[in-house]
Coordinates of C-alpha atoms in Angstrom, one line a residue:
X1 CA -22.4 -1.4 -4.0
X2 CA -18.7 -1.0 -3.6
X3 CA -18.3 -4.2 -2.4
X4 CA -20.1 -6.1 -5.2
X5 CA -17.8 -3.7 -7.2
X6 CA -14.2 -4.9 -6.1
X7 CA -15.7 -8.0 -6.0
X8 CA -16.1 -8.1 -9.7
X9 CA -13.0 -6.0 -10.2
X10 CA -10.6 -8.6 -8.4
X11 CA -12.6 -11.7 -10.4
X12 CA -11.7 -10.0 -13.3
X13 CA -8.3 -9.8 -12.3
X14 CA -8.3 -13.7 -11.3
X15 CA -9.4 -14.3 -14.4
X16 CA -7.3 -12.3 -17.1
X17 CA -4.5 -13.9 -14.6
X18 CA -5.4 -17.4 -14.8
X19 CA -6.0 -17.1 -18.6
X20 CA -2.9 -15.3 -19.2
X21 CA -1.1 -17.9 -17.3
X22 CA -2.4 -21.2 -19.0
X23 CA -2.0 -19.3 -22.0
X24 CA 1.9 -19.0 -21.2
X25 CA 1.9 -23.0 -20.7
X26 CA 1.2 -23.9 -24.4
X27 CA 3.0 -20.2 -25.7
X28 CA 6.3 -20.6 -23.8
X29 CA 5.8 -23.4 -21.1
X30 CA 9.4 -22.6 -19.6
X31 CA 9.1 -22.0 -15.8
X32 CA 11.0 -18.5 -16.7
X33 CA 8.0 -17.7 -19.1
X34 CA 5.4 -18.8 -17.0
X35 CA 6.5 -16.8 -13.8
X36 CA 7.0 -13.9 -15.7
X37 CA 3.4 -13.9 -16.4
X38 CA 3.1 -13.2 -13.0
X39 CA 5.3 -10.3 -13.0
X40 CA 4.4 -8.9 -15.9
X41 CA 0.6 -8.5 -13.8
X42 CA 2.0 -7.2 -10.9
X43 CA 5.2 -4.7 -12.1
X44 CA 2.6 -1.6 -13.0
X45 CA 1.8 -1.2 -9.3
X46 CA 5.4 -0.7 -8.1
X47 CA 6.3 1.6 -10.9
X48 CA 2.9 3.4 -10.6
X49 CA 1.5 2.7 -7.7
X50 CA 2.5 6.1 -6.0
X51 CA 1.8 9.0 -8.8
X52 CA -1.5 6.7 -9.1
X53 CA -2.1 7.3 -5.1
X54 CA -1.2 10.9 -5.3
X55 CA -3.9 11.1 -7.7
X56 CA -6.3 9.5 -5.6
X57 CA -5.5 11.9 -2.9
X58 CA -6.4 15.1 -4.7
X59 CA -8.8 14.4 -7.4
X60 CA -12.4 13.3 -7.7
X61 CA -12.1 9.6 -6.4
X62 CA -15.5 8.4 -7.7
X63 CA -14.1 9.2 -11.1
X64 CA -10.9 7.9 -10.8
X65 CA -12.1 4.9 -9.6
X66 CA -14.6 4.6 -12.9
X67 CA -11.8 5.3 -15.3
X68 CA -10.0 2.2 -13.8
X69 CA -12.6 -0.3 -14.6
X70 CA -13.2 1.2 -18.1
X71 CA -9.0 0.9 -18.7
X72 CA -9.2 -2.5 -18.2
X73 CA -11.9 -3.3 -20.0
X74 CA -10.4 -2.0 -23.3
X75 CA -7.1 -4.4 -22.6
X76 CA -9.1 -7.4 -22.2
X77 CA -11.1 -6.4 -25.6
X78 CA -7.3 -5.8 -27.1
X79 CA -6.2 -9.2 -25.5
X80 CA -9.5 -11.2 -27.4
X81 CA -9.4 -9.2 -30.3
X82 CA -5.3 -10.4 -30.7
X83 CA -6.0 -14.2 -30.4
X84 CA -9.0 -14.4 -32.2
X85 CA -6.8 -13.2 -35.2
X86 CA -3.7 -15.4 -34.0
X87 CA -1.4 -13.1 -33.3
X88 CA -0.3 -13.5 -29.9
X89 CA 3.2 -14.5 -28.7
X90 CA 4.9 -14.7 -25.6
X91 CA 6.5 -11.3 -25.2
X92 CA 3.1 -9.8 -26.6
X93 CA 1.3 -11.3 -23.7
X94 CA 3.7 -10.1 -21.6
X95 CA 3.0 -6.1 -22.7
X96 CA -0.7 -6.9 -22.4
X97 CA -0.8 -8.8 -19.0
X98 CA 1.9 -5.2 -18.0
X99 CA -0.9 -3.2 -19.6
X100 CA -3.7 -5.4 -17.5
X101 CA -1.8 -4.4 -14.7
X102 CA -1.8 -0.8 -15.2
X103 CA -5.4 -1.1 -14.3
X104 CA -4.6 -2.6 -10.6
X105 CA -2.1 -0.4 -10.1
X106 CA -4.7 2.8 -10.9
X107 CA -7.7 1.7 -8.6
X108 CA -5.8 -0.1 -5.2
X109 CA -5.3 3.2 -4.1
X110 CA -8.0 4.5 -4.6
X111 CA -10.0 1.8 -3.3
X112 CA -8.3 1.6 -0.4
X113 CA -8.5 5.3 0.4
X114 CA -12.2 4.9 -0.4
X115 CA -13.4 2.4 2.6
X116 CA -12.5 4.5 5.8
X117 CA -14.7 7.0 4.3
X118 CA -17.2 4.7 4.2
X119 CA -16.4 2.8 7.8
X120 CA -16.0 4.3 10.9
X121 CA -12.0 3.6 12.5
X122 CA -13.6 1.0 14.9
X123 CA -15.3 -1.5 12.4
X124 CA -12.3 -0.6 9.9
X125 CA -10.3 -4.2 10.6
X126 CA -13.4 -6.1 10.2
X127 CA -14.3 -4.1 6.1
X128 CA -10.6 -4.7 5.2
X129 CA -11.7 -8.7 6.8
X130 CA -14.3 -8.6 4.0
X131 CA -12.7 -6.7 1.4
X132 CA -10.4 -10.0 2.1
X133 CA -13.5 -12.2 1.5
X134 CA -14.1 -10.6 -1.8
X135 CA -10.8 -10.9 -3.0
X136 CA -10.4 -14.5 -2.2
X137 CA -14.2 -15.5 -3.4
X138 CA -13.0 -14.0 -6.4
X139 CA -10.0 -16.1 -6.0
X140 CA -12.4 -19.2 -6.5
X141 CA -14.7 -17.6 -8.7
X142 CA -12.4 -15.9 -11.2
X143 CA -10.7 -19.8 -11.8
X144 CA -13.9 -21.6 -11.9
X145 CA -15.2 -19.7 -14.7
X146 CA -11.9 -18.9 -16.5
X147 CA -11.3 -22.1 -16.2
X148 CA -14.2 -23.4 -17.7
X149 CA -14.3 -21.3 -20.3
X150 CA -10.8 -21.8 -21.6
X151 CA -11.9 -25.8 -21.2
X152 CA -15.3 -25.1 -23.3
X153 CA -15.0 -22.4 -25.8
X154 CA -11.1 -21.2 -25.4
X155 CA -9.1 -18.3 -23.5
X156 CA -10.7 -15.2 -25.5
X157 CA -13.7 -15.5 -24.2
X158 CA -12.3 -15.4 -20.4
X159 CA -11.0 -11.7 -22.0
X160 CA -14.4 -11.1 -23.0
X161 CA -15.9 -11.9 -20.3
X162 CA -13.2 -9.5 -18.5
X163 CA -14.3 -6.6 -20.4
X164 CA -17.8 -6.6 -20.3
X165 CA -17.9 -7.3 -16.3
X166 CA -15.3 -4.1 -16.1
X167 CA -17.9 -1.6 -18.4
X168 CA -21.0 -2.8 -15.7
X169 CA -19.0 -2.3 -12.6
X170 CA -17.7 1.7 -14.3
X171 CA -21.2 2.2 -14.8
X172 CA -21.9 0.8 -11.0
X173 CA -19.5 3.2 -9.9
X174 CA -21.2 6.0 -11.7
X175 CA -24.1 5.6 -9.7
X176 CA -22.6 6.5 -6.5
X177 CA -23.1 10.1 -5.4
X178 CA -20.3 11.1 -3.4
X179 CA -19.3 14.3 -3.3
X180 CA -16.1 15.4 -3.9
X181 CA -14.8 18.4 -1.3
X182 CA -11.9 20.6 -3.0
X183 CA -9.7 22.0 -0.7
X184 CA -9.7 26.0 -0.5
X185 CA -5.7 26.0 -1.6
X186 CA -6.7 24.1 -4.9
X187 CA -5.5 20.9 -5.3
X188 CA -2.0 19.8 -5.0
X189 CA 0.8 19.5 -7.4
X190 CA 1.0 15.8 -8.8
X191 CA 5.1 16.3 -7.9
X192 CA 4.9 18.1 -4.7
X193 CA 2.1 15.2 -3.6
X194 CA 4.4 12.7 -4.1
X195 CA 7.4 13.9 -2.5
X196 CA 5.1 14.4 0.7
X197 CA 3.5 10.5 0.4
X198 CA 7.3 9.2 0.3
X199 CA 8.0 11.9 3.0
X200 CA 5.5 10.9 5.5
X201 CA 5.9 7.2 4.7
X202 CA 10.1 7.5 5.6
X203 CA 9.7 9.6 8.7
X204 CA 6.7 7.6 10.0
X205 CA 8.4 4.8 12.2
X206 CA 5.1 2.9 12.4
X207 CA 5.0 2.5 8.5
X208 CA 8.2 1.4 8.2
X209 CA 8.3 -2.1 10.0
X210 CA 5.0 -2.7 8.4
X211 CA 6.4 -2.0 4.8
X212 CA 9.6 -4.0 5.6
X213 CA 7.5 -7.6 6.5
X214 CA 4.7 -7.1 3.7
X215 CA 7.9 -7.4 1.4
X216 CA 9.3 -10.2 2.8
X217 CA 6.4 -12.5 2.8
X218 CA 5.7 -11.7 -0.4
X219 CA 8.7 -12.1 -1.6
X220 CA 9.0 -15.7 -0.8
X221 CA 5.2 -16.8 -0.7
X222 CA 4.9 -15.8 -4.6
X223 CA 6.7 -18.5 -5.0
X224 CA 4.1 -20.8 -4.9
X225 CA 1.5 -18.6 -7.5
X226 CA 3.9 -18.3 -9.7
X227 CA 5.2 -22.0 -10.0
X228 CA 1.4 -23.2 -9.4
X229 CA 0.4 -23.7 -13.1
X230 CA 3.4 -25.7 -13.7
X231 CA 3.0 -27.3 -10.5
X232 CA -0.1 -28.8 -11.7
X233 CA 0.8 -29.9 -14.4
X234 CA 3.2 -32.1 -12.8
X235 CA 0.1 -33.6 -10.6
X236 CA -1.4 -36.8 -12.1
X237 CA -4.2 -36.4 -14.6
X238 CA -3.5 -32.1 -14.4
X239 CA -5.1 -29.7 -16.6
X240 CA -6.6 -26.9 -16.5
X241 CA -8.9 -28.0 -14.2
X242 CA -6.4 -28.8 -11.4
X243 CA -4.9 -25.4 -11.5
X244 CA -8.2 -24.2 -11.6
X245 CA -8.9 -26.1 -7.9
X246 CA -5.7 -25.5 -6.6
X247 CA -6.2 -21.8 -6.9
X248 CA -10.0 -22.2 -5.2
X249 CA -8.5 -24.5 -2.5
X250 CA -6.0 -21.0 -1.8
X251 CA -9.5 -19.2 -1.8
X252 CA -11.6 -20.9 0.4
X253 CA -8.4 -21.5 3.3
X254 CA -8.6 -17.2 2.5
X255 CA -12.2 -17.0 3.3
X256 CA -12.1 -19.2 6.4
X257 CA -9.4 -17.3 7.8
X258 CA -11.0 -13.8 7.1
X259 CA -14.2 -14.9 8.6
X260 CA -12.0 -16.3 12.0
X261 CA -9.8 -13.2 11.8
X262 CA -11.6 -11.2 14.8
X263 CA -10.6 -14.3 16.8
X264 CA -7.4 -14.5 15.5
X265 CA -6.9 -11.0 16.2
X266 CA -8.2 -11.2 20.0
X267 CA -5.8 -14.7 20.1
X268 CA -2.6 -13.5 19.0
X269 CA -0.6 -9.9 18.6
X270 CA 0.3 -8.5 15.8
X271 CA 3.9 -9.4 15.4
X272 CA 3.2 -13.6 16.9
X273 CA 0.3 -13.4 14.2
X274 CA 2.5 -12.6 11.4
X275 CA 5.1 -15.0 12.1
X276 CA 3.1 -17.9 12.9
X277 CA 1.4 -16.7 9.4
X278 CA 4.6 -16.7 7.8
X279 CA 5.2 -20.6 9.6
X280 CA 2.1 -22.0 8.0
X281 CA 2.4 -20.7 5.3
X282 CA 5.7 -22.0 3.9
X283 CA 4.8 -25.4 5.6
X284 CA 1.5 -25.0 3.0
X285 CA 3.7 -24.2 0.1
X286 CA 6.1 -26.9 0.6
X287 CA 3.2 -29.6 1.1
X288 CA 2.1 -28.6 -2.5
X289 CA 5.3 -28.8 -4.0
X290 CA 6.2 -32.2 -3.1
X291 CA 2.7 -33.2 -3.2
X292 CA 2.4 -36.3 -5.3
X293 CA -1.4 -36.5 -5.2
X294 CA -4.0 -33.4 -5.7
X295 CA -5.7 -35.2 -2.6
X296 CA -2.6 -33.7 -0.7
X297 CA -2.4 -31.0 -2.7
X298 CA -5.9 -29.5 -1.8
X299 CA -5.4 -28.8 1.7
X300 CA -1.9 -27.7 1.7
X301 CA -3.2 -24.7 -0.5
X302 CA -6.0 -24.1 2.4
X303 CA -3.6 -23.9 4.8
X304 CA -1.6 -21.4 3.0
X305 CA -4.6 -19.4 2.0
X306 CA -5.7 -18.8 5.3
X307 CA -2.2 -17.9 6.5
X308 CA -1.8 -15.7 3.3
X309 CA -4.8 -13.7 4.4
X310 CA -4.1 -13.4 7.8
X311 CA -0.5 -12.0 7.2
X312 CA -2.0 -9.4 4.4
X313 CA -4.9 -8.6 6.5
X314 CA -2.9 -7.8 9.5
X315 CA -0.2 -5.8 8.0
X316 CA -2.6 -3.8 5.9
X317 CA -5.1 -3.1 8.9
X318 CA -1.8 -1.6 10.7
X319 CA -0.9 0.2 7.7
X320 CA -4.4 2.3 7.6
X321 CA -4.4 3.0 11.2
X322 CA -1.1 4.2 11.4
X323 CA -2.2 6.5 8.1
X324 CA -4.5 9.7 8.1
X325 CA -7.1 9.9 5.6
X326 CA -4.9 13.5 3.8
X327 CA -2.0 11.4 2.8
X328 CA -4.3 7.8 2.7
X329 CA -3.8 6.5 -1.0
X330 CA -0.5 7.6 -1.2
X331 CA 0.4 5.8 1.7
X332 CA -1.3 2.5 1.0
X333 CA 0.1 3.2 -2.9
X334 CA 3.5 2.6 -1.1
X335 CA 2.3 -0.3 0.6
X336 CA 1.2 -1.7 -2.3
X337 CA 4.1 -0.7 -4.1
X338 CA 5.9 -2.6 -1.7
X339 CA 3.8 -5.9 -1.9
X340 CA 3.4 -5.5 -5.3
X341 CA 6.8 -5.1 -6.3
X342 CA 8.3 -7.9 -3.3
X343 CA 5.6 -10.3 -5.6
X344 CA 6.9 -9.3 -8.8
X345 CA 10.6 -9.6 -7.9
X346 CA 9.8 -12.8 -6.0
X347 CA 8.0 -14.4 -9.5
X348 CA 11.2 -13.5 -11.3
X349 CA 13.4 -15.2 -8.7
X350 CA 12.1 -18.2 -8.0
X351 CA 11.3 -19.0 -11.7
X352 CA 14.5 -18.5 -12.4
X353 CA 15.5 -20.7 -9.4
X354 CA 13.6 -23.3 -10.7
X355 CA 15.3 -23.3 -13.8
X356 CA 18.3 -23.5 -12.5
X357 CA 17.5 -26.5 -10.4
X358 CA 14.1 -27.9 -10.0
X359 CA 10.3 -26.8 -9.6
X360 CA 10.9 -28.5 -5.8
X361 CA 13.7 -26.8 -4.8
X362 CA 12.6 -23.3 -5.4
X363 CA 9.3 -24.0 -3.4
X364 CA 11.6 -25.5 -0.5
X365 CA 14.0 -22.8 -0.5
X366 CA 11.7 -19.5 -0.7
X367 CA 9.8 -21.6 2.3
X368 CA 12.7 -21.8 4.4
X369 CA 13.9 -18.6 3.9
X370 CA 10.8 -17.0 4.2
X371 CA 10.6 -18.1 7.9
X372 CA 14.2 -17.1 9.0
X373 CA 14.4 -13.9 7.3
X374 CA 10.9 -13.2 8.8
X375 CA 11.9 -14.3 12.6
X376 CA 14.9 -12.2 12.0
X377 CA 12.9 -8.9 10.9
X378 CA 10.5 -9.5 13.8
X379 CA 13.0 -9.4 16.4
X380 CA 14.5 -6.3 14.7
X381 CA 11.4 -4.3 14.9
X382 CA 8.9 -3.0 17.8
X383 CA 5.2 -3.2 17.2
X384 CA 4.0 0.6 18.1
X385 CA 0.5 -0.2 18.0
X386 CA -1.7 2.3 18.0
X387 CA 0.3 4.8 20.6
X388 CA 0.5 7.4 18.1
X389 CA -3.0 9.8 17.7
X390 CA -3.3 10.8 14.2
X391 CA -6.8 12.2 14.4
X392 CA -6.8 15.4 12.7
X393 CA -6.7 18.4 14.9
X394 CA -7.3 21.2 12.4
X395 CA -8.3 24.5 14.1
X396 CA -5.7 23.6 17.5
X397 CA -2.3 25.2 16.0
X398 CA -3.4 28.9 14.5
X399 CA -3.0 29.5 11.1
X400 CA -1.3 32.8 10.0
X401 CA -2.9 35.6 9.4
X402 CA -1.0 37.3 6.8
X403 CA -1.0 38.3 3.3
X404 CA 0.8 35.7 0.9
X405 CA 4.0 37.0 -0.8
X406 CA 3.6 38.6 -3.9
X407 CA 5.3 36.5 -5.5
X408 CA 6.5 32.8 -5.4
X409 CA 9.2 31.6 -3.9
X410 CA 10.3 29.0 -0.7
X411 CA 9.3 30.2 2.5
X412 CA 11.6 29.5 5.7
X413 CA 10.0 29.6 9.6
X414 CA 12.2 30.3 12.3
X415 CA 10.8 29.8 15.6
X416 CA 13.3 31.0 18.5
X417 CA 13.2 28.7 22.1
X418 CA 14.9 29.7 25.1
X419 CA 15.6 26.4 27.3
X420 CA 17.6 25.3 30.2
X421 CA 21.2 24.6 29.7
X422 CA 21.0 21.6 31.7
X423 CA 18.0 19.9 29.8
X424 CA 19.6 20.4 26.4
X425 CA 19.7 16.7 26.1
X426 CA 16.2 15.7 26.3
X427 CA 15.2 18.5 24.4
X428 CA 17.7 17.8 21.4
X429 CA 16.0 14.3 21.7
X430 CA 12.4 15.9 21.2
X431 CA 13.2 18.1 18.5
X432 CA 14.2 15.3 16.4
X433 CA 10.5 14.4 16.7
X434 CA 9.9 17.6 15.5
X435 CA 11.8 17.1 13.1
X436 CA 10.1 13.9 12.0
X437 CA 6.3 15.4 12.5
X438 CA 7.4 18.6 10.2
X439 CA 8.9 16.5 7.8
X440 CA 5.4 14.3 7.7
X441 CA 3.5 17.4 7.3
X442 CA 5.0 18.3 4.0
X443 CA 8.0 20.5 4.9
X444 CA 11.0 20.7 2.3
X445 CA 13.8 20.9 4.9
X446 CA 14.0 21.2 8.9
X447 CA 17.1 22.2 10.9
X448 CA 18.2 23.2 14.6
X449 CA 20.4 26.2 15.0
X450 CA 22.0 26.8 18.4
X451 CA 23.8 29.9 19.6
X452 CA 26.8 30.1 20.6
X453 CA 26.5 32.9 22.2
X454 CA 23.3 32.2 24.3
X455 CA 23.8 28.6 25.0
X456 CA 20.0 28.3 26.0
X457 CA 18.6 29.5 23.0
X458 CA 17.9 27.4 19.8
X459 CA 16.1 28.4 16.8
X460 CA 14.0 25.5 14.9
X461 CA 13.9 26.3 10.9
X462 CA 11.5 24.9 8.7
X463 CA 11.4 25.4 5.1
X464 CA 8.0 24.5 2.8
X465 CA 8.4 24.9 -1.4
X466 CA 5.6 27.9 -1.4
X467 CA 3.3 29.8 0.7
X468 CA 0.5 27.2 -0.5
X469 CA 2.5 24.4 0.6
X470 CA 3.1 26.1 3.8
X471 CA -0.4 26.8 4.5
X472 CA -1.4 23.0 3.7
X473 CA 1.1 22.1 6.8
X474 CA -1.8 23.6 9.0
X475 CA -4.7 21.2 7.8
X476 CA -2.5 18.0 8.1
X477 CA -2.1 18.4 12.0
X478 CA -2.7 15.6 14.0
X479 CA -3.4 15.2 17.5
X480 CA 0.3 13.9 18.4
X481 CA 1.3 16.8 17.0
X482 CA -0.1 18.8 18.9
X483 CA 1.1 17.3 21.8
X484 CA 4.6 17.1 20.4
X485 CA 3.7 21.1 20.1
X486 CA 2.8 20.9 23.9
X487 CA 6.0 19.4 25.5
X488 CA 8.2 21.4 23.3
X489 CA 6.6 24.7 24.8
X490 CA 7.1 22.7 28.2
X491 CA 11.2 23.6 27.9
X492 CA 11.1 27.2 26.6
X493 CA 11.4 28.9 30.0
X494 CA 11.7 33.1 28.5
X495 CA 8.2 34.9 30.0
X496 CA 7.3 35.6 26.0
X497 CA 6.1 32.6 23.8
X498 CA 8.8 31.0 21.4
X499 CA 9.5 34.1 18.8
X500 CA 8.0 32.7 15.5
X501 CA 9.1 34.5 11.8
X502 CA 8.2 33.7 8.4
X503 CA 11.0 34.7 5.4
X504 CA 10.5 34.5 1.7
X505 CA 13.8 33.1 0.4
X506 CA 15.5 34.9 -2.1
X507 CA 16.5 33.0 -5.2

């Protein structure tokens, strides 16, 4: 059911795009105008894409999820309702396409959050393989009929089309009984939520790498959507129908490569696969640039589909392993904040690019770069795998038994270790793990303090915004940190355990 859903939900997408986008041609055909279509549509996810995932985190996801698909729904019925009565222009499209966008940028997260609640961990890269599928049938579907419509009866009806697909897959989403599990603290501040997302996501040294390469290839491979309408165009005999059968071409080389992707996966590593993904890509995007014939054209765009896929579909596989499910939406918000915004900054550039100098040269030059800047980032970052266990470990570390403080304020932890002069090294080295760790759980500041009176003894302080927010520390424990817990009680070498005292800060 879900499936089927996001199915319809990115055909929609591929649809209001592609009409938007032809729209443009005969509006404002200037490459500028044309690219910005592109992102006007993909903006709203890297401005909103992480209050969007903090909602997703603490609120009633099978709601959320509806109210997306009913949002866009009533902007396609303003987008018909505006050309029908001739009133569009350029900058007008523009807001609506943003608008549009608001729409994706509301149910990625949530989406994305949705399917390892549905999949166990081991069959997770072969859901996001199909989730893939879906987005690039819809990728073929969403031009075929767009397409067709704005050749039959004209763009409004694609928009009309949009909204009455968006109302049947709310409604599909309505059916679904999950039940939503409120945690005993009450749900989390909207502002406090999203500090921890950005938290965990900066201290996490397996997100970062991952965020760094989904923004460089998309980037430079947006290139090639962007400038594709104007592209064909420039093809012998091209109308809408060409662009419409480029943009299936892109879809099918997609499917084919999501379907080979447990091969691929077994074939090459992570860090080879996106690379060589990155290669074949650019070498796609420049055979359709200088592509005098759509005959040439056609399977240039399979080739880059199916290395487009199998660089998103790898990065974004690492990205939900290396996430757990507490801080899921707000992490792949960030992700897609990333992509989304690399995309939209990439449209802008090379339209204005090929302004500048030529359609050709834009497509040649984010290719190039594309590979370079890519090898470069590769050899600058380690691929950590799997080798950190974020299973939840709730239960492990005891909560404290105490009464909260009557009345609010930040709370600061001291915990007191007694170590051995002569491993103060190594265990300076560990505690900036620690530092890390409490930093992912949520805490608001972390420091070492080291006597200088007892040069064995070191006090850790950790600081969380509320007694709440401390509290919530305890149900985000993973099983790495509890072993991070482990080998730092491996150095304190007093009889007693590590002295541990709680303080309510006065303001």
């Amino acid at each position: 059911m879900l499936w089927f859903t996001w199915l319809a939900a990115n055909t929609t997408m591929w649809m209001n795009d592609v009409a938007a986008a032809w729209l443009m041609t005969s509006i404002a055909p200037s490459p500028l105008w044309v690219a910005l279509v592109q992102s006007a549509s993909t903006l709203p996810v890297f401005l909103l894409g992480l209050p969007s995932g903090a909602l997703a985190d603490t609120v009633d996801r099978r709601l959320y999820f509806m109210a997306t698909q009913f949002w866009v729904a009533i902007i396609a019925t303003v987008l018909c309702v505006v050309i029908l009565l001739g009133g569009m222009t350029a900058p007008l499209l523009l807001a609506l396409t943003f608008a549009n966008g608001i729409g994706l940028a509301m149910r990625w997260p949530v989406f994305a959050a949705i399917i390892p609640e549905v999949v166990p961990p081991p069959q997770l890269p072969q859901a996001l393989a199909l989730n893939g599928i879906a987005m690039n049938a819809s990728r073929i579907i969403g031009p075929l009929v767009a397409g067709a419509l704005i050749a039959s009866v004209g763009s409004e009806w694609v928009f009309v089309l949009n909204a009455v697909l968006s109302v049947l897959a709310g409604f599909v989403i309505m059916r679904w009984r999950r039940v939503h599990k409120e945690s005993p603290l009450g749900r989390e501040p909207l502002a406090s939520a999203m500090r921890v997302g950005l938290q965990y996501v900066r201290q996490s040294s397996r997100l970062r790498p991952i965020l760094l390469r989904i923004s460089l290839f998309f980037l430079h491979s947006t290139a090639l959507l962007a400038l594709l309408p104007l592209l064909a165009r420039a093809l012998p005999g091209g109308q809408a129908g060409t662009f419409t059968l480029l943009l299936a071409s892109m879809g099918v080389g997609a499917i084919i490569a999501a379907l080979l992707m447990p091969r691929i996966r077994a074939w090459l590593p992570l860090q080879r696969r996106v690379l060589v993904g990155t290669v074949v890509q650019a070498v796609g995007a420049i055979g359709v640039g200088f592509a005098t014939t759509v005959w040439v054209a056609v399977p240039a765009m399979v080739f880059a589909g199916a290395a487009w896929i199998t660089v998103a579909n790898s990065l974004t596989v690492a990205a939900q392993m290396a996430l757990p499910d507490w801080v899921r939406a707000r992490g792949m918000s960030i992700y897609q904040m990333a992509l989304m915004g690399a995309t939209a900054a990439g449209a802008a550039l090379w339209g204005q690019v090929a302004t500048w100098s030529s359609i050709h040269d834009a497509i040649a030059i984010s290719s190039v770069t594309s590979v370079l800047l890519m090898a470069l980032a590769q050899r600058r970052t380690i691929d950590r795998g799997t080798e950190e266990d974020i299973t939840p470990s709730r239960g492990v570390i005891k909560v404290p038994q105490m009464e909260a403080p009557q009345r609010p304020g930040r709370i600061q932890v001291c915990i007191e270790y007694t170590i051995d002069p002569a491993r103060a090294e190594d265990f300076l080295a560990l505690m900036q793990e620690s530092r890390r760790s409490r930093l992912r759980q949520g805490a608001l500041d972390w420091q070492l303090l080291h006597d200088l009176n007892e040069p064995g003894r070191y006090v850790e302080q950790i600081t969380d915004s509320s007694w709440t927010e401390h509290l919530r520390r305890f149900d985000r424990v993973s099983a790495a940190d509890v072993q991070l817990r482990d080998r730092r009680l491996a150095f304190h070498v007093a009889e007693e355990p590590p002295k541990v005292s709680r303080y309510l800060l006065q303001e």
